[in-house]
């Protein structure tokens, strides 16, 4: 069935790095833009980044610009989020999400999330 | 950035009752590019409605969305036990950043 599965979450000190991975299955991965959305404890959802279906276009939220890098490997049906210079405010559950319709950034498939805690 | 304000924060209702949730935008949302999601503790969000009023695949018809411009509504006609959850709206009209509302919790009265 259609599925997204995140991995790579964990605990990191401020200033350090973590890399999240999202494995897709059950659909034509290379046909969809892929996004990362996060949710801090007790807070609402916050969009983080998108990568286009072909992997040539990436857009970031202001909170992620210059620190996070989204990438994808269509041969492996995987999307990555490299997070550098982590801050306390980056602590959240990070969801991988599938863009439902080309150019319309709403999300019809979500992973279960990868928890990230930034703490000294 | 378009700010979405949801009300009420919490809605206390009984199974079988009707739930009406509001999402108000700080500016008009072009093309009615507004979605609604359901989220249960420890689970991923589930897409319910897109385009303000189109139900996503597999969503029961007790869920309906309406509205345009800056005011949008999610209605659950008769609450089932599995509907008690948090609901959030999302706009995807403003480039480059989609934004989400803070959520409405529908709890059992």
Short mmCIF file of C-alpha atoms in Angstrom, two decimals:
data_model
loop_
_atom_site.label_atom_id
_atom_site.label_comp_id
_atom_site.label_asym_id
_atom_site.label_seq_id
_atom_site.Cartn_x
_atom_site.Cartn_y
_atom_site.Cartn_z
CA UNK A 1 0.00 0.00 0.00
CA UNK A 2 0.98 3.65 -0.27
CA UNK A 3 3.38 4.37 2.56
CA UNK A 4 6.01 6.78 3.82
CA UNK A 5 8.38 5.74 6.57
CA UNK A 6 10.72 8.20 8.26
CA UNK A 7 13.92 7.32 10.08
CA UNK A 8 16.95 9.05 11.51
CA UNK A 9 15.40 11.07 14.29
CA UNK A 10 17.00 11.30 17.69
CA UNK A 11 18.72 13.60 20.13
CA UNK A 12 21.35 16.15 19.12
CA UNK A 13 23.10 19.00 20.88
CA UNK A 14 22.59 22.57 19.69
CA UNK A 15 24.86 23.30 16.76
CA UNK A 16 25.12 19.67 15.72
CA UNK A 17 23.57 17.87 12.75
CA UNK A 18 21.01 15.16 12.06
CA UNK A 19 19.84 13.58 8.84
CA UNK A 20 16.30 12.34 8.36
CA UNK A 21 15.32 9.84 5.73
CA UNK A 22 11.91 9.01 4.28
CA UNK A 23 11.34 5.80 2.35
CA UNK A 24 8.38 5.73 -0.02
CA UNK A 25 6.55 2.70 -1.34
CA UNK A 26 3.36 1.79 -3.15
CA UNK A 27 3.24 4.70 -5.60
CA UNK A 28 5.16 6.34 -8.42
CA UNK A 29 7.60 8.27 -6.27
CA UNK A 30 9.22 10.22 -9.10
CA UNK A 31 5.84 11.73 -10.03
CA UNK A 32 5.34 13.64 -6.79
CA UNK A 33 6.86 16.60 -5.06
CA UNK A 34 7.85 15.67 -1.53
CA UNK A 35 7.73 17.83 1.58
CA UNK A 36 8.85 17.89 5.18
CA UNK A 37 6.47 19.28 7.79
CA UNK A 38 7.22 19.48 11.50
CA UNK A 39 5.25 19.74 14.71
CA UNK A 40 6.80 20.98 17.92
CA UNK A 41 5.44 19.50 21.17
CA UNK A 42 1.95 20.83 21.81
CA UNK A 43 2.09 23.07 18.76
CA UNK A 44 0.59 23.19 15.29
CA UNK A 45 2.07 21.98 12.04
CA UNK A 46 4.82 23.97 10.33
CA UNK A 47 5.91 23.44 6.73
CA UNK A 48 9.69 23.06 6.39
CA UNK A 49 10.77 22.30 2.83
CA UNK A 50 9.80 20.87 -0.55
CA UNK A 51 11.67 19.18 -3.36
CA UNK A 52 10.17 18.87 -6.82
CA UNK A 53 9.46 15.52 -8.43
CA UNK A 54 12.58 15.66 -10.58
CA UNK A 55 14.71 16.97 -7.72
CA UNK A 56 15.84 20.17 -9.39
CA UNK A 57 13.80 22.66 -7.37
CA UNK A 58 13.95 23.06 -3.60
CA UNK A 59 12.16 25.64 -1.48
CA UNK A 60 12.59 26.22 2.25
CA UNK A 61 10.76 27.92 5.06
CA UNK A 62 12.63 30.90 6.45
CA UNK A 63 13.32 28.89 9.62
CA UNK A 64 15.18 26.27 7.55
CA UNK A 65 17.01 28.39 4.99
CA UNK A 66 20.76 28.09 5.13
CA UNK A 67 20.68 25.24 7.67
CA UNK A 68 18.54 22.47 6.20
CA UNK A 69 18.96 20.72 2.85
CA UNK A 70 16.29 18.57 1.22
CA UNK A 71 17.28 16.04 -1.41
CA UNK A 72 15.87 12.95 -3.07
CA UNK A 73 16.96 9.79 -4.83
CA UNK A 74 14.28 8.65 -7.25
CA UNK A 75 16.13 5.38 -7.91
CA UNK A 76 15.82 4.53 -4.20
CA UNK A 77 12.40 6.16 -3.61
CA UNK A 78 13.91 8.19 -0.79
CA UNK A 79 13.81 11.80 0.34
CA UNK A 80 16.30 13.20 2.84
CA UNK A 81 16.45 16.18 5.14
CA UNK A 82 19.94 17.18 6.27
CA UNK A 83 19.65 19.43 9.31
CA UNK A 84 22.73 21.39 10.35
CA UNK A 85 23.34 24.00 13.05
CA UNK A 86 20.41 22.64 15.03
CA UNK A 87 18.67 24.92 17.53
CA UNK A 88 16.40 24.27 20.49
CA UNK A 89 13.48 25.48 18.38
CA UNK A 90 14.05 22.67 15.88
CA UNK A 91 12.82 20.09 18.40
CA UNK A 92 9.73 18.55 16.81
CA UNK A 93 8.28 15.51 15.13
CA UNK A 94 9.26 15.71 11.47
CA UNK A 95 6.77 14.32 8.97
CA UNK A 96 7.49 13.39 5.39
CA UNK A 97 4.49 14.17 3.18
CA UNK A 98 3.48 13.60 -0.43
CA UNK A 99 2.28 16.48 -2.53
CA UNK A 100 -1.19 15.48 -3.63
CA UNK A 101 -1.37 17.40 -6.88
CA UNK A 102 1.40 18.98 -8.93
CA UNK A 103 1.91 22.56 -7.88
CA UNK A 104 -0.69 22.45 -5.11
CA UNK A 105 1.03 22.04 -1.81
CA UNK A 106 -1.47 20.02 0.16
CA UNK A 107 -0.61 16.54 1.33
CA UNK A 108 -2.47 13.29 0.83
CA UNK A 109 0.03 10.82 2.27
CA UNK A 110 2.02 11.32 5.45
CA UNK A 111 4.56 9.27 7.33
CA UNK A 112 4.23 8.60 11.03
CA UNK A 113 6.97 11.06 11.85
CA UNK A 114 10.52 11.10 13.19
CA UNK A 115 11.05 12.77 16.58
CA UNK A 116 13.98 15.16 16.86
CA UNK A 117 15.12 16.59 20.18
CA UNK A 118 17.74 19.30 20.33
CA UNK A 119 19.11 19.61 23.82
CA UNK A 120 22.40 20.15 25.56
CA UNK B 1 2.38 35.08 5.19
CA UNK B 2 -1.28 34.07 5.50
CA UNK B 3 -2.21 33.45 9.13
CA UNK B 4 -5.01 30.96 9.78
CA UNK B 5 -7.02 31.28 12.99
CA UNK B 6 -9.18 28.35 14.01
CA UNK B 7 -12.09 28.48 16.41
CA UNK B 8 -13.11 27.28 18.83
CA UNK B 9 -9.96 25.92 20.38
CA UNK B 10 -11.91 23.03 21.87
CA UNK B 11 -15.34 21.71 20.99
CA UNK B 12 -17.05 19.41 23.51
CA UNK B 13 -19.77 17.34 21.89
CA UNK B 14 -21.47 13.97 22.17
CA UNK B 15 -21.49 11.20 19.55
CA UNK B 16 -24.23 11.83 17.03
CA UNK B 17 -24.04 15.61 17.37
CA UNK B 18 -23.04 18.01 14.63
CA UNK B 19 -19.62 19.69 14.75
CA UNK B 20 -18.91 23.02 13.08
CA UNK B 21 -15.29 24.17 12.95
CA UNK B 22 -14.11 27.54 11.68
CA UNK B 23 -10.92 28.59 9.93
CA UNK B 24 -10.39 32.28 9.23
CA UNK B 25 -7.57 33.61 7.07
CA UNK B 26 -5.74 36.91 7.48
CA UNK B 27 -6.19 37.54 3.76
CA UNK B 28 -8.23 36.05 0.97
CA UNK B 29 -7.19 32.58 -0.15
CA UNK B 30 -7.00 32.42 -3.91
CA UNK B 31 -8.71 29.56 -5.73
CA UNK B 32 -10.06 28.32 -2.38
CA UNK B 33 -6.78 26.50 -1.86
CA UNK B 34 -7.66 25.35 1.64
CA UNK B 35 -7.35 21.85 3.09
CA UNK B 36 -8.51 20.22 6.31
CA UNK B 37 -6.72 17.46 8.20
CA UNK B 38 -7.59 15.20 11.10
CA UNK B 39 -4.88 14.27 13.56
CA UNK B 40 -5.00 11.80 16.43
CA UNK B 41 -2.35 11.55 19.16
CA UNK B 42 0.81 9.89 17.94
CA UNK B 43 -0.49 9.61 14.38
CA UNK B 44 0.17 11.39 11.13
CA UNK B 45 -2.34 13.93 9.87
CA UNK B 46 -5.03 12.57 7.55
CA UNK B 47 -6.26 14.64 4.62
CA UNK B 48 -10.03 15.16 4.77
CA UNK B 49 -10.84 18.06 2.46
CA UNK B 50 -8.98 19.96 -0.26
CA UNK B 51 -10.02 22.85 -2.44
CA UNK B 52 -12.19 23.99 0.49
CA UNK B 53 -14.96 21.50 -0.31
CA UNK B 54 -13.66 18.39 -2.09
CA UNK B 55 -13.49 15.26 0.01
CA UNK B 56 -10.29 13.25 -0.21
CA UNK B 57 -10.39 9.62 -1.24
CA UNK B 58 -12.09 7.39 1.30
CA UNK B 59 -13.41 10.17 3.51
CA UNK B 60 -16.98 9.56 4.71
CA UNK B 61 -19.63 11.96 3.50
CA UNK B 62 -20.41 13.10 7.04
CA UNK B 63 -17.36 15.35 6.57
CA UNK B 64 -17.97 18.44 4.45
CA UNK B 65 -16.10 21.66 3.80
CA UNK B 66 -17.40 25.02 2.73
CA UNK B 67 -16.44 28.65 2.49
CA UNK B 68 -14.43 31.02 0.35
CA UNK B 69 -12.27 34.11 0.60
CA UNK B 70 -11.25 34.34 4.24
CA UNK B 71 -13.87 32.20 6.00
CA UNK B 72 -14.00 28.44 5.83
CA UNK B 73 -15.90 25.77 7.72
CA UNK B 74 -15.50 22.06 8.32
CA UNK B 75 -18.73 20.32 9.31
CA UNK B 76 -19.07 16.82 10.70
CA UNK B 77 -22.76 16.05 10.39
CA UNK B 78 -22.98 13.28 13.00
CA UNK B 79 -19.99 12.58 15.18
CA UNK B 80 -18.82 8.99 15.30
CA UNK B 81 -16.58 7.80 18.17
CA UNK B 82 -13.55 7.76 15.85
CA UNK B 83 -14.05 11.43 14.92
CA UNK B 84 -12.86 12.78 18.25
CA UNK B 85 -9.51 14.25 17.31
CA UNK B 86 -7.74 17.50 16.43
CA UNK B 87 -8.63 19.17 13.14
CA UNK B 88 -6.46 21.72 11.40
CA UNK B 89 -6.78 23.77 8.28
CA UNK B 90 -4.02 24.59 5.82
CA UNK B 91 -3.77 27.11 3.02
CA UNK B 92 -1.69 26.36 -0.03
CA UNK B 93 -2.46 29.45 -2.08
CA UNK B 94 0.39 31.66 -0.92
CA UNK B 95 3.79 31.02 -2.38
CA UNK B 96 6.22 29.94 -1.27
CA UNK B 97 5.04 28.88 2.13
CA UNK B 98 1.89 26.95 2.99
CA UNK B 99 0.63 27.61 6.50
CA UNK B 100 -1.50 25.73 9.00
CA UNK B 101 -4.00 26.81 11.58
CA UNK B 102 -3.48 26.07 15.26
CA UNK B 103 -6.13 23.36 15.35
CA UNK B 104 -9.50 22.65 16.97
CA UNK B 105 -9.79 19.75 19.36
CA UNK B 106 -13.09 17.90 19.20
CA UNK B 107 -13.53 16.10 22.50
CA UNK B 108 -16.21 13.88 23.97
CA UNK B 109 -18.59 15.76 26.23
#
